[in-house]
């Protein structure tokens, strides 16, 4: 029997039992839908985090307190990951030494971060307070749209001056000009000297709900003699590695290797990519369980179908059908179920991603990749072959005489 006749017979058999065929395909549909959508979540998360790390600025070297090591790949290669923010040994003198001794440096800034409340009149807003150095604007691309940013003199004299993010300025002052106004920051009065350009949001985090004050002033107000972070910017991508090594060497003159971690943007991106690739694999593996369940469903239904159609099989064998014809017929039916279910699962995943992206695309988009669709569809077809082969073999081995006697 040629393949076209087998396909026609398989289609007729499936259409005869539409409800049963639909329920059988449901497991495959859910499996394919889950695999594609969960991998899309991982890919979207990867793109989102990578984009936000790149938005920190280019050619950045980041110094954080403490050192943590983790396996960054299946091969077991270890990479340093930052940790220990609560036990920082980094100081302002380290920033000064980096600025003096490191070549190819465009700028370096210390950062002290905490949360608090900003108040003006009857308005009060929770905000992030960042104590920063004078180089912060050029290192982190945070310029003042109105007024000015913090100066070297402001940091040196620990002046109580503040630069507001545009969201915070709007919440506190509305349509009023905030320049020259005095606000209360966690119990201390500060004079507003500037408002930064808009940065937008990071997911649900408003990056413009910020207030910048001199790092020395923040240290005095909050009783600190250390800093949380040090950002350094290399002059170019070519000098980035040299700057990183030089910063590490400067810090080792006062601290030990366990006191800090120096990393560059490329390393952060590589580590994030590695972690998220593992996450995508894990999500795909979890989703594939439902595809496996769908395959078992196909096998069970095909075994039932063989039993129900025993007399039909006997009759076909009696008029000359060969075992391979019976085998191909039932195998084609199983593969048709899985492929059709796979196609519907792909379609639903694409539609589902489109619906989600309509509401979240500005912040986080599900990224459906061609390879995930191809992989899911391939495995759905493989499920039909693997789980359809046993019922097909059973049907092909039936004795025609016994099959004709079956009630």
PDB file of N, CA, C and O in Angstrom, residues 195-267:
ATOM      1  N   UNK A 195      18.081  68.734  38.474  1.00  0.00           N
ATOM      2  CA  UNK A 195      17.160  67.643  38.136  1.00  0.00           C
ATOM      3  C   UNK A 195      17.748  66.919  36.929  1.00  0.00           C
ATOM      4  O   UNK A 195      18.125  67.555  35.938  1.00  0.00           O
ATOM      5  N   UNK A 196      17.843  65.608  36.990  1.00  0.00           N
ATOM      6  CA  UNK A 196      18.490  64.837  35.925  1.00  0.00           C
ATOM      7  C   UNK A 196      17.557  64.615  34.743  1.00  0.00           C
ATOM      8  O   UNK A 196      16.339  64.803  34.834  1.00  0.00           O
ATOM      9  N   UNK A 197      18.139  64.170  33.636  1.00  0.00           N
ATOM     10  CA  UNK A 197      17.354  63.746  32.481  1.00  0.00           C
ATOM     11  C   UNK A 197      16.602  62.460  32.827  1.00  0.00           C
ATOM     12  O   UNK A 197      17.022  61.697  33.698  1.00  0.00           O
ATOM     13  N   UNK A 198      15.534  62.203  32.110  1.00  0.00           N
ATOM     14  CA  UNK A 198      14.721  61.014  32.362  1.00  0.00           C
ATOM     15  C   UNK A 198      15.453  59.757  31.922  1.00  0.00           C
ATOM     16  O   UNK A 198      16.040  59.706  30.850  1.00  0.00           O
ATOM     17  N   UNK A 199      15.397  58.717  32.767  1.00  0.00           N
ATOM     18  CA  UNK A 199      16.010  57.426  32.445  1.00  0.00           C
ATOM     19  C   UNK A 199      14.977  56.360  32.111  1.00  0.00           C
ATOM     20  O   UNK A 199      15.271  55.383  31.445  1.00  0.00           O
ATOM     21  N   UNK A 200      13.781  56.510  32.630  1.00  0.00           N
ATOM     22  CA  UNK A 200      12.750  55.512  32.379  1.00  0.00           C
ATOM     23  C   UNK A 200      12.650  54.517  33.514  1.00  0.00           C
ATOM     24  O   UNK A 200      13.021  54.803  34.655  1.00  0.00           O
ATOM     25  N   UNK A 201      12.153  53.317  33.196  1.00  0.00           N
ATOM     26  CA  UNK A 201      11.904  52.306  34.215  1.00  0.00           C
ATOM     27  C   UNK A 201      12.656  51.028  33.913  1.00  0.00           C
ATOM     28  O   UNK A 201      12.953  50.714  32.765  1.00  0.00           O
ATOM     29  N   UNK A 202      12.956  50.286  34.966  1.00  0.00           N
ATOM     30  CA  UNK A 202      13.532  48.952  34.870  1.00  0.00           C
ATOM     31  C   UNK A 202      12.469  47.997  35.388  1.00  0.00           C
ATOM     32  O   UNK A 202      12.360  47.768  36.574  1.00  0.00           O
ATOM     33  N   UNK A 203      11.636  47.469  34.449  1.00  0.00           N
ATOM     34  CA  UNK A 203      10.483  46.693  34.883  1.00  0.00           C
ATOM     35  C   UNK A 203       9.536  47.603  35.645  1.00  0.00           C
ATOM     36  O   UNK A 203       9.071  48.616  35.154  1.00  0.00           O
ATOM     37  N   UNK A 204       9.261  47.254  36.894  1.00  0.00           N
ATOM     38  CA  UNK A 204       8.391  48.069  37.736  1.00  0.00           C
ATOM     39  C   UNK A 204       9.177  49.063  38.583  1.00  0.00           C
ATOM     40  O   UNK A 204       8.587  49.785  39.390  1.00  0.00           O
ATOM     41  N   UNK A 205      10.490  49.115  38.409  1.00  0.00           N
ATOM     42  CA  UNK A 205      11.327  50.026  39.195  1.00  0.00           C
ATOM     43  C   UNK A 205      11.505  51.329  38.433  1.00  0.00           C
ATOM     44  O   UNK A 205      11.986  51.346  37.302  1.00  0.00           O
ATOM     45  N   UNK A 206      11.128  52.420  39.056  1.00  0.00           N
ATOM     46  CA  UNK A 206      11.266  53.742  38.452  1.00  0.00           C
ATOM     47  C   UNK A 206      12.685  54.256  38.689  1.00  0.00           C
ATOM     48  O   UNK A 206      13.059  54.599  39.807  1.00  0.00           O
ATOM     49  N   UNK A 207      13.494  54.285  37.614  1.00  0.00           N
ATOM     50  CA  UNK A 207      14.877  54.737  37.742  1.00  0.00           C
ATOM     51  C   UNK A 207      14.986  56.240  37.973  1.00  0.00           C
ATOM     52  O   UNK A 207      16.061  56.739  38.307  1.00  0.00           O
ATOM     53  N   UNK A 208      13.885  56.949  37.802  1.00  0.00           N
ATOM     54  CA  UNK A 208      13.895  58.400  37.998  1.00  0.00           C
ATOM     55  C   UNK A 208      13.428  58.802  39.389  1.00  0.00           C
ATOM     56  O   UNK A 208      13.366  59.981  39.708  1.00  0.00           O
ATOM     57  N   UNK A 209      13.078  57.813  40.196  1.00  0.00           N
ATOM     58  CA  UNK A 209      12.735  58.093  41.590  1.00  0.00           C
ATOM     59  C   UNK A 209      14.004  57.996  42.431  1.00  0.00           C
ATOM     60  O   UNK A 209      14.193  57.078  43.216  1.00  0.00           O
ATOM     61  N   UNK A 210      14.916  58.938  42.203  1.00  0.00           N
ATOM     62  CA  UNK A 210      16.245  58.916  42.819  1.00  0.00           C
ATOM     63  C   UNK A 210      16.593  60.311  43.326  1.00  0.00           C
ATOM     64  O   UNK A 210      16.086  61.316  42.823  1.00  0.00           O
ATOM     65  N   UNK A 211      17.459  60.341  44.313  1.00  0.00           N
ATOM     66  CA  UNK A 211      18.043  61.609  44.742  1.00  0.00           C
ATOM     67  C   UNK A 211      19.538  61.383  44.942  1.00  0.00           C
ATOM     68  O   UNK A 211      19.957  60.400  45.552  1.00  0.00           O
ATOM     69  N   UNK A 212      20.342  62.257  44.361  1.00  0.00           N
ATOM     70  CA  UNK A 212      21.799  62.150  44.437  1.00  0.00           C
ATOM     71  C   UNK A 212      22.334  63.232  45.365  1.00  0.00           C
ATOM     72  O   UNK A 212      21.977  64.411  45.225  1.00  0.00           O
ATOM     73  N   UNK A 213      23.195  62.820  46.294  1.00  0.00           N
ATOM     74  CA  UNK A 213      23.816  63.759  47.239  1.00  0.00           C
ATOM     75  C   UNK A 213      25.319  63.477  47.266  1.00  0.00           C
ATOM     76  O   UNK A 213      25.767  62.413  46.817  1.00  0.00           O
ATOM     77  N   UNK A 214      26.134  64.406  47.773  1.00  0.00           N
ATOM     78  CA  UNK A 214      27.567  64.129  47.872  1.00  0.00           C
ATOM     79  C   UNK A 214      27.836  62.891  48.719  1.00  0.00           C
ATOM     80  O   UNK A 214      27.200  62.695  49.765  1.00  0.00           O
ATOM     81  N   UNK A 215      28.748  62.051  48.269  1.00  0.00           N
ATOM     82  CA  UNK A 215      29.024  60.802  48.968  1.00  0.00           C
ATOM     83  C   UNK A 215      29.516  61.058  50.391  1.00  0.00           C
ATOM     84  O   UNK A 215      29.182  60.312  51.328  1.00  0.00           O
ATOM     85  N   UNK A 216      30.273  62.124  50.567  1.00  0.00           N
ATOM     86  CA  UNK A 216      30.775  62.450  51.919  1.00  0.00           C
ATOM     87  C   UNK A 216      29.630  62.861  52.838  1.00  0.00           C
ATOM     88  O   UNK A 216      29.629  62.521  54.034  1.00  0.00           O
ATOM     89  N   UNK A 217      28.654  63.566  52.295  1.00  0.00           N
ATOM     90  CA  UNK A 217      27.498  63.975  53.093  1.00  0.00           C
ATOM     91  C   UNK A 217      26.675  62.757  53.498  1.00  0.00           C
ATOM     92  O   UNK A 217      26.216  62.653  54.645  1.00  0.00           O
ATOM     93  N   UNK A 218      26.486  61.834  52.559  1.00  0.00           N
ATOM     94  CA  UNK A 218      25.734  60.609  52.858  1.00  0.00           C
ATOM     95  C   UNK A 218      26.432  59.790  53.936  1.00  0.00           C
ATOM     96  O   UNK A 218      25.780  59.240  54.835  1.00  0.00           O
ATOM     97  N   UNK A 219      27.754  59.704  53.857  1.00  0.00           N
ATOM     98  CA  UNK A 219      28.497  58.955  54.864  1.00  0.00           C
ATOM     99  C   UNK A 219      28.301  59.546  56.253  1.00  0.00           C
ATOM    100  O   UNK A 219      28.100  58.825  57.232  1.00  0.00           O
ATOM    101  N   UNK A 220      28.356  60.869  56.352  1.00  0.00           N
ATOM    102  CA  UNK A 220      28.181  61.523  57.659  1.00  0.00           C
ATOM    103  C   UNK A 220      26.767  61.327  58.188  1.00  0.00           C
ATOM    104  O   UNK A 220      26.571  61.014  59.368  1.00  0.00           O
ATOM    105  N   UNK A 221      25.781  61.491  57.314  1.00  0.00           N
ATOM    106  CA  UNK A 221      24.402  61.387  57.769  1.00  0.00           C
ATOM    107  C   UNK A 221      24.064  59.982  58.241  1.00  0.00           C
ATOM    108  O   UNK A 221      23.347  59.810  59.231  1.00  0.00           O
ATOM    109  N   UNK A 222      24.571  58.964  57.537  1.00  0.00           N
ATOM    110  CA  UNK A 222      24.204  57.592  57.856  1.00  0.00           C
ATOM    111  C   UNK A 222      25.280  56.845  58.641  1.00  0.00           C
ATOM    112  O   UNK A 222      25.197  55.634  58.814  1.00  0.00           O
ATOM    113  N   UNK A 223      26.290  57.567  59.108  1.00  0.00           N
ATOM    114  CA  UNK A 223      27.310  56.976  59.978  1.00  0.00           C
ATOM    115  C   UNK A 223      28.158  55.915  59.307  1.00  0.00           C
ATOM    116  O   UNK A 223      28.421  54.851  59.889  1.00  0.00           O
ATOM    117  N   UNK A 224      28.612  56.176  58.094  1.00  0.00           N
ATOM    118  CA  UNK A 224      29.406  55.210  57.341  1.00  0.00           C
ATOM    119  C   UNK A 224      30.815  55.741  57.106  1.00  0.00           C
ATOM    120  O   UNK A 224      31.023  56.941  56.980  1.00  0.00           O
ATOM    121  N   UNK A 225      31.778  54.824  57.043  1.00  0.00           N
ATOM    122  CA  UNK A 225      33.123  55.218  56.623  1.00  0.00           C
ATOM    123  C   UNK A 225      33.585  54.393  55.429  1.00  0.00           C
ATOM    124  O   UNK A 225      34.758  54.385  55.074  1.00  0.00           O
ATOM    125  N   UNK A 226      32.629  53.670  54.816  1.00  0.00           N
ATOM    126  CA  UNK A 226      32.920  52.862  53.630  1.00  0.00           C
ATOM    127  C   UNK A 226      31.935  53.243  52.524  1.00  0.00           C
ATOM    128  O   UNK A 226      31.020  54.035  52.735  1.00  0.00           O
ATOM    129  N   UNK A 227      32.139  52.642  51.334  1.00  0.00           N
ATOM    130  CA  UNK A 227      31.218  52.843  50.217  1.00  0.00           C
ATOM    131  C   UNK A 227      30.704  51.489  49.749  1.00  0.00           C
ATOM    132  O   UNK A 227      31.345  50.461  49.975  1.00  0.00           O
ATOM    133  N   UNK A 228      29.546  51.489  49.100  1.00  0.00           N
ATOM    134  CA  UNK A 228      28.940  50.232  48.628  1.00  0.00           C
ATOM    135  C   UNK A 228      29.545  49.740  47.328  1.00  0.00           C
ATOM    136  O   UNK A 228      29.717  48.532  47.123  1.00  0.00           O
ATOM    137  N   UNK A 229      29.824  50.685  46.422  1.00  0.00           N
ATOM    138  CA  UNK A 229      30.264  50.336  45.073  1.00  0.00           C
ATOM    139  C   UNK A 229      31.289  51.337  44.582  1.00  0.00           C
ATOM    140  O   UNK A 229      31.322  52.487  45.042  1.00  0.00           O
ATOM    141  N   UNK A 230      32.101  50.892  43.624  1.00  0.00           N
ATOM    142  CA  UNK A 230      32.978  51.797  42.889  1.00  0.00           C
ATOM    143  C   UNK A 230      32.799  51.494  41.406  1.00  0.00           C
ATOM    144  O   UNK A 230      32.918  50.338  40.979  1.00  0.00           O
ATOM    145  N   UNK A 231      32.457  52.514  40.643  1.00  0.00           N
ATOM    146  CA  UNK A 231      32.354  52.393  39.187  1.00  0.00           C
ATOM    147  C   UNK A 231      33.531  53.115  38.548  1.00  0.00           C
ATOM    148  O   UNK A 231      33.834  54.249  38.917  1.00  0.00           O
ATOM    149  N   UNK A 232      34.185  52.447  37.592  1.00  0.00           N
ATOM    150  CA  UNK A 232      35.256  53.080  36.827  1.00  0.00           C
ATOM    151  C   UNK A 232      34.961  52.893  35.344  1.00  0.00           C
ATOM    152  O   UNK A 232      34.488  51.830  34.929  1.00  0.00           O
ATOM    153  N   UNK A 233      35.227  53.933  34.562  1.00  0.00           N
ATOM    154  CA  UNK A 233      34.984  53.849  33.126  1.00  0.00           C
ATOM    155  C   UNK A 233      36.297  53.957  32.368  1.00  0.00           C
ATOM    156  O   UNK A 233      37.064  54.898  32.565  1.00  0.00           O
ATOM    157  N   UNK A 234      36.548  52.958  31.510  1.00  0.00           N
ATOM    158  CA  UNK A 234      37.746  52.988  30.671  1.00  0.00           C
ATOM    159  C   UNK A 234      37.526  53.923  29.485  1.00  0.00           C
ATOM    160  O   UNK A 234      36.392  54.191  29.083  1.00  0.00           O
ATOM    161  N   UNK A 235      38.617  54.398  28.919  1.00  0.00           N
ATOM    162  CA  UNK A 235      38.513  55.319  27.779  1.00  0.00           C
ATOM    163  C   UNK A 235      37.937  54.650  26.544  1.00  0.00           C
ATOM    164  O   UNK A 235      37.292  55.292  25.718  1.00  0.00           O
ATOM    165  N   UNK A 236      38.177  53.334  26.414  1.00  0.00           N
ATOM    166  CA  UNK A 236      37.682  52.604  25.245  1.00  0.00           C
ATOM    167  C   UNK A 236      37.554  51.130  25.590  1.00  0.00           C
ATOM    168  O   UNK A 236      38.038  50.672  26.636  1.00  0.00           O
ATOM    169  N   UNK A 237      36.911  50.384  24.686  1.00  0.00           N
ATOM    170  CA  UNK A 237      36.769  48.945  24.891  1.00  0.00           C
ATOM    171  C   UNK A 237      38.121  48.246  24.871  1.00  0.00           C
ATOM    172  O   UNK A 237      38.327  47.238  25.552  1.00  0.00           O
ATOM    173  N   UNK A 238      39.060  48.798  24.112  1.00  0.00           N
ATOM    174  CA  UNK A 238      40.399  48.198  24.005  1.00  0.00           C
ATOM    175  C   UNK A 238      41.178  48.312  25.313  1.00  0.00           C
ATOM    176  O   UNK A 238      42.043  47.478  25.598  1.00  0.00           O
ATOM    177  N   UNK A 239      40.901  49.337  26.092  1.00  0.00           N
ATOM    178  CA  UNK A 239      41.646  49.537  27.344  1.00  0.00           C
ATOM    179  C   UNK A 239      40.900  49.003  28.561  1.00  0.00           C
ATOM    180  O   UNK A 239      41.376  49.119  29.690  1.00  0.00           O
ATOM    181  N   UNK A 240      39.731  48.395  28.337  1.00  0.00           N
ATOM    182  CA  UNK A 240      38.897  47.959  29.458  1.00  0.00           C
ATOM    183  C   UNK A 240      39.600  46.918  30.328  1.00  0.00           C
ATOM    184  O   UNK A 240      39.612  47.033  31.566  1.00  0.00           O
ATOM    185  N   UNK A 241      40.199  45.915  29.707  1.00  0.00           N
ATOM    186  CA  UNK A 241      40.869  44.864  30.475  1.00  0.00           C
ATOM    187  C   UNK A 241      42.057  45.415  31.251  1.00  0.00           C
ATOM    188  O   UNK A 241      42.305  45.017  32.412  1.00  0.00           O
ATOM    189  N   UNK A 242      42.795  46.331  30.631  1.00  0.00           N
ATOM    190  CA  UNK A 242      43.947  46.940  31.312  1.00  0.00           C
ATOM    191  C   UNK A 242      43.490  47.745  32.518  1.00  0.00           C
ATOM    192  O   UNK A 242      44.131  47.704  33.591  1.00  0.00           O
ATOM    193  N   UNK A 243      42.398  48.480  32.382  1.00  0.00           N
ATOM    194  CA  UNK A 243      41.863  49.254  33.500  1.00  0.00           C
ATOM    195  C   UNK A 243      41.424  48.320  34.619  1.00  0.00           C
ATOM    196  O   UNK A 243      41.690  48.571  35.800  1.00  0.00           O
ATOM    197  N   UNK A 244      40.761  47.224  34.262  1.00  0.00           N
ATOM    198  CA  UNK A 244      40.318  46.265  35.279  1.00  0.00           C
ATOM    199  C   UNK A 244      41.500  45.711  36.066  1.00  0.00           C
ATOM    200  O   UNK A 244      41.465  45.647  37.312  1.00  0.00           O
ATOM    201  N   UNK A 245      42.540  45.309  35.372  1.00  0.00           N
ATOM    202  CA  UNK A 245      43.721  44.764  36.051  1.00  0.00           C
ATOM    203  C   UNK A 245      44.388  45.810  36.931  1.00  0.00           C
ATOM    204  O   UNK A 245      44.831  45.512  38.057  1.00  0.00           O
ATOM    205  N   UNK A 246      44.458  47.041  36.429  1.00  0.00           N
ATOM    206  CA  UNK A 246      45.096  48.110  37.210  1.00  0.00           C
ATOM    207  C   UNK A 246      44.299  48.431  38.463  1.00  0.00           C
ATOM    208  O   UNK A 246      44.854  48.648  39.535  1.00  0.00           O
ATOM    209  N   UNK A 247      42.973  48.478  38.337  1.00  0.00           N
ATOM    210  CA  UNK A 247      42.120  48.723  39.505  1.00  0.00           C
ATOM    211  C   UNK A 247      42.317  47.622  40.533  1.00  0.00           C
ATOM    212  O   UNK A 247      42.437  47.886  41.744  1.00  0.00           O
ATOM    213  N   UNK A 248      42.380  46.397  40.078  1.00  0.00           N
ATOM    214  CA  UNK A 248      42.598  45.266  40.986  1.00  0.00           C
ATOM    215  C   UNK A 248      43.936  45.395  41.707  1.00  0.00           C
ATOM    216  O   UNK A 248      44.023  45.179  42.926  1.00  0.00           O
ATOM    217  N   UNK A 249      44.981  45.777  40.966  1.00  0.00           N
ATOM    218  CA  UNK A 249      46.314  45.923  41.564  1.00  0.00           C
ATOM    219  C   UNK A 249      46.337  47.040  42.602  1.00  0.00           C
ATOM    220  O   UNK A 249      46.956  46.897  43.673  1.00  0.00           O
ATOM    221  N   UNK A 250      45.673  48.146  42.310  1.00  0.00           N
ATOM    222  CA  UNK A 250      45.636  49.276  43.254  1.00  0.00           C
ATOM    223  C   UNK A 250      44.942  48.865  44.547  1.00  0.00           C
ATOM    224  O   UNK A 250      45.429  49.157  45.648  1.00  0.00           O
ATOM    225  N   UNK A 251      43.831  48.168  44.439  1.00  0.00           N
ATOM    226  CA  UNK A 251      43.078  47.777  45.631  1.00  0.00           C
ATOM    227  C   UNK A 251      43.818  46.737  46.464  1.00  0.00           C
ATOM    228  O   UNK A 251      43.697  46.710  47.692  1.00  0.00           O
ATOM    229  N   UNK A 252      44.610  45.885  45.800  1.00  0.00           N
ATOM    230  CA  UNK A 252      45.358  44.851  46.520  1.00  0.00           C
ATOM    231  C   UNK A 252      46.481  45.441  47.386  1.00  0.00           C
ATOM    232  O   UNK A 252      47.006  44.759  48.263  1.00  0.00           O
ATOM    233  N   UNK A 253      46.841  46.677  47.175  1.00  0.00           N
ATOM    234  CA  UNK A 253      47.847  47.328  48.010  1.00  0.00           C
ATOM    235  C   UNK A 253      47.329  47.563  49.431  1.00  0.00           C
ATOM    236  O   UNK A 253      48.105  47.657  50.364  1.00  0.00           O
ATOM    237  N   UNK A 254      45.989  47.649  49.556  1.00  0.00           N
ATOM    238  CA  UNK A 254      45.409  47.890  50.885  1.00  0.00           C
ATOM    239  C   UNK A 254      44.525  46.733  51.354  1.00  0.00           C
ATOM    240  O   UNK A 254      44.435  46.470  52.558  1.00  0.00           O
ATOM    241  N   UNK A 255      43.902  46.040  50.424  1.00  0.00           N
ATOM    242  CA  UNK A 255      42.942  44.996  50.766  1.00  0.00           C
ATOM    243  C   UNK A 255      43.430  43.627  50.304  1.00  0.00           C
ATOM    244  O   UNK A 255      44.414  43.524  49.571  1.00  0.00           O
ATOM    245  N   UNK A 256      42.731  42.596  50.732  1.00  0.00           N
ATOM    246  CA  UNK A 256      43.036  41.237  50.277  1.00  0.00           C
ATOM    247  C   UNK A 256      42.074  40.856  49.151  1.00  0.00           C
ATOM    248  O   UNK A 256      41.072  41.532  48.913  1.00  0.00           O
ATOM    249  N   UNK A 257      42.360  39.741  48.496  1.00  0.00           N
ATOM    250  CA  UNK A 257      41.513  39.295  47.379  1.00  0.00           C
ATOM    251  C   UNK A 257      40.089  38.967  47.816  1.00  0.00           C
ATOM    252  O   UNK A 257      39.169  39.014  47.005  1.00  0.00           O
ATOM    253  N   UNK A 258      39.925  38.617  49.101  1.00  0.00           N
ATOM    254  CA  UNK A 258      38.594  38.269  49.597  1.00  0.00           C
ATOM    255  C   UNK A 258      37.772  39.487  49.990  1.00  0.00           C
ATOM    256  O   UNK A 258      36.599  39.352  50.343  1.00  0.00           O
ATOM    257  N   UNK A 259      38.363  40.674  49.941  1.00  0.00           N
ATOM    258  CA  UNK A 259      37.668  41.887  50.381  1.00  0.00           C
ATOM    259  C   UNK A 259      36.870  42.562  49.269  1.00  0.00           C
ATOM    260  O   UNK A 259      36.042  43.426  49.554  1.00  0.00           O
ATOM    261  N   UNK A 260      37.123  42.185  48.018  1.00  0.00           N
ATOM    262  CA  UNK A 260      36.455  42.880  46.923  1.00  0.00           C
ATOM    263  C   UNK A 260      36.431  42.002  45.664  1.00  0.00           C
ATOM    264  O   UNK A 260      37.175  41.023  45.547  1.00  0.00           O
ATOM    265  N   UNK A 261      35.580  42.376  44.747  1.00  0.00           N
ATOM    266  CA  UNK A 261      35.498  41.733  43.437  1.00  0.00           C
ATOM    267  C   UNK A 261      35.537  42.819  42.370  1.00  0.00           C
ATOM    268  O   UNK A 261      34.774  43.783  42.447  1.00  0.00           O
ATOM    269  N   UNK A 262      36.421  42.661  41.407  1.00  0.00           N
ATOM    270  CA  UNK A 262      36.481  43.585  40.271  1.00  0.00           C
ATOM    271  C   UNK A 262      35.998  42.818  39.046  1.00  0.00           C
ATOM    272  O   UNK A 262      36.517  41.760  38.720  1.00  0.00           O
ATOM    273  N   UNK A 263      34.999  43.352  38.402  1.00  0.00           N
ATOM    274  CA  UNK A 263      34.470  42.689  37.217  1.00  0.00           C
ATOM    275  C   UNK A 263      34.153  43.729  36.157  1.00  0.00           C
ATOM    276  O   UNK A 263      33.891  44.890  36.475  1.00  0.00           O
ATOM    277  N   UNK A 264      34.190  43.312  34.918  1.00  0.00           N
ATOM    278  CA  UNK A 264      33.850  44.226  33.833  1.00  0.00           C
ATOM    279  C   UNK A 264      32.515  43.815  33.239  1.00  0.00           C
ATOM    280  O   UNK A 264      32.014  42.709  33.481  1.00  0.00           O
ATOM    281  N   UNK A 265      31.949  44.703  32.474  1.00  0.00           N
ATOM    282  CA  UNK A 265      30.609  44.503  31.944  1.00  0.00           C
ATOM    283  C   UNK A 265      30.501  43.217  31.127  1.00  0.00           C
ATOM    284  O   UNK A 265      29.527  42.485  31.220  1.00  0.00           O
ATOM    285  N   UNK A 266      31.524  42.927  30.336  1.00  0.00           N
ATOM    286  CA  UNK A 266      31.503  41.739  29.497  1.00  0.00           C
ATOM    287  C   UNK A 266      31.378  40.478  30.343  1.00  0.00           C
ATOM    288  O   UNK A 266      30.638  39.546  30.003  1.00  0.00           O
ATOM    289  N   UNK A 267      32.105  40.443  31.462  1.00  0.00           N
ATOM    290  CA  UNK A 267      32.047  39.272  32.336  1.00  0.00           C
ATOM    291  C   UNK A 267      30.679  39.132  32.978  1.00  0.00           C
ATOM    292  O   UNK A 267      30.150  38.024  33.118  1.00  0.00           O
TER     293      UNK A 267
END
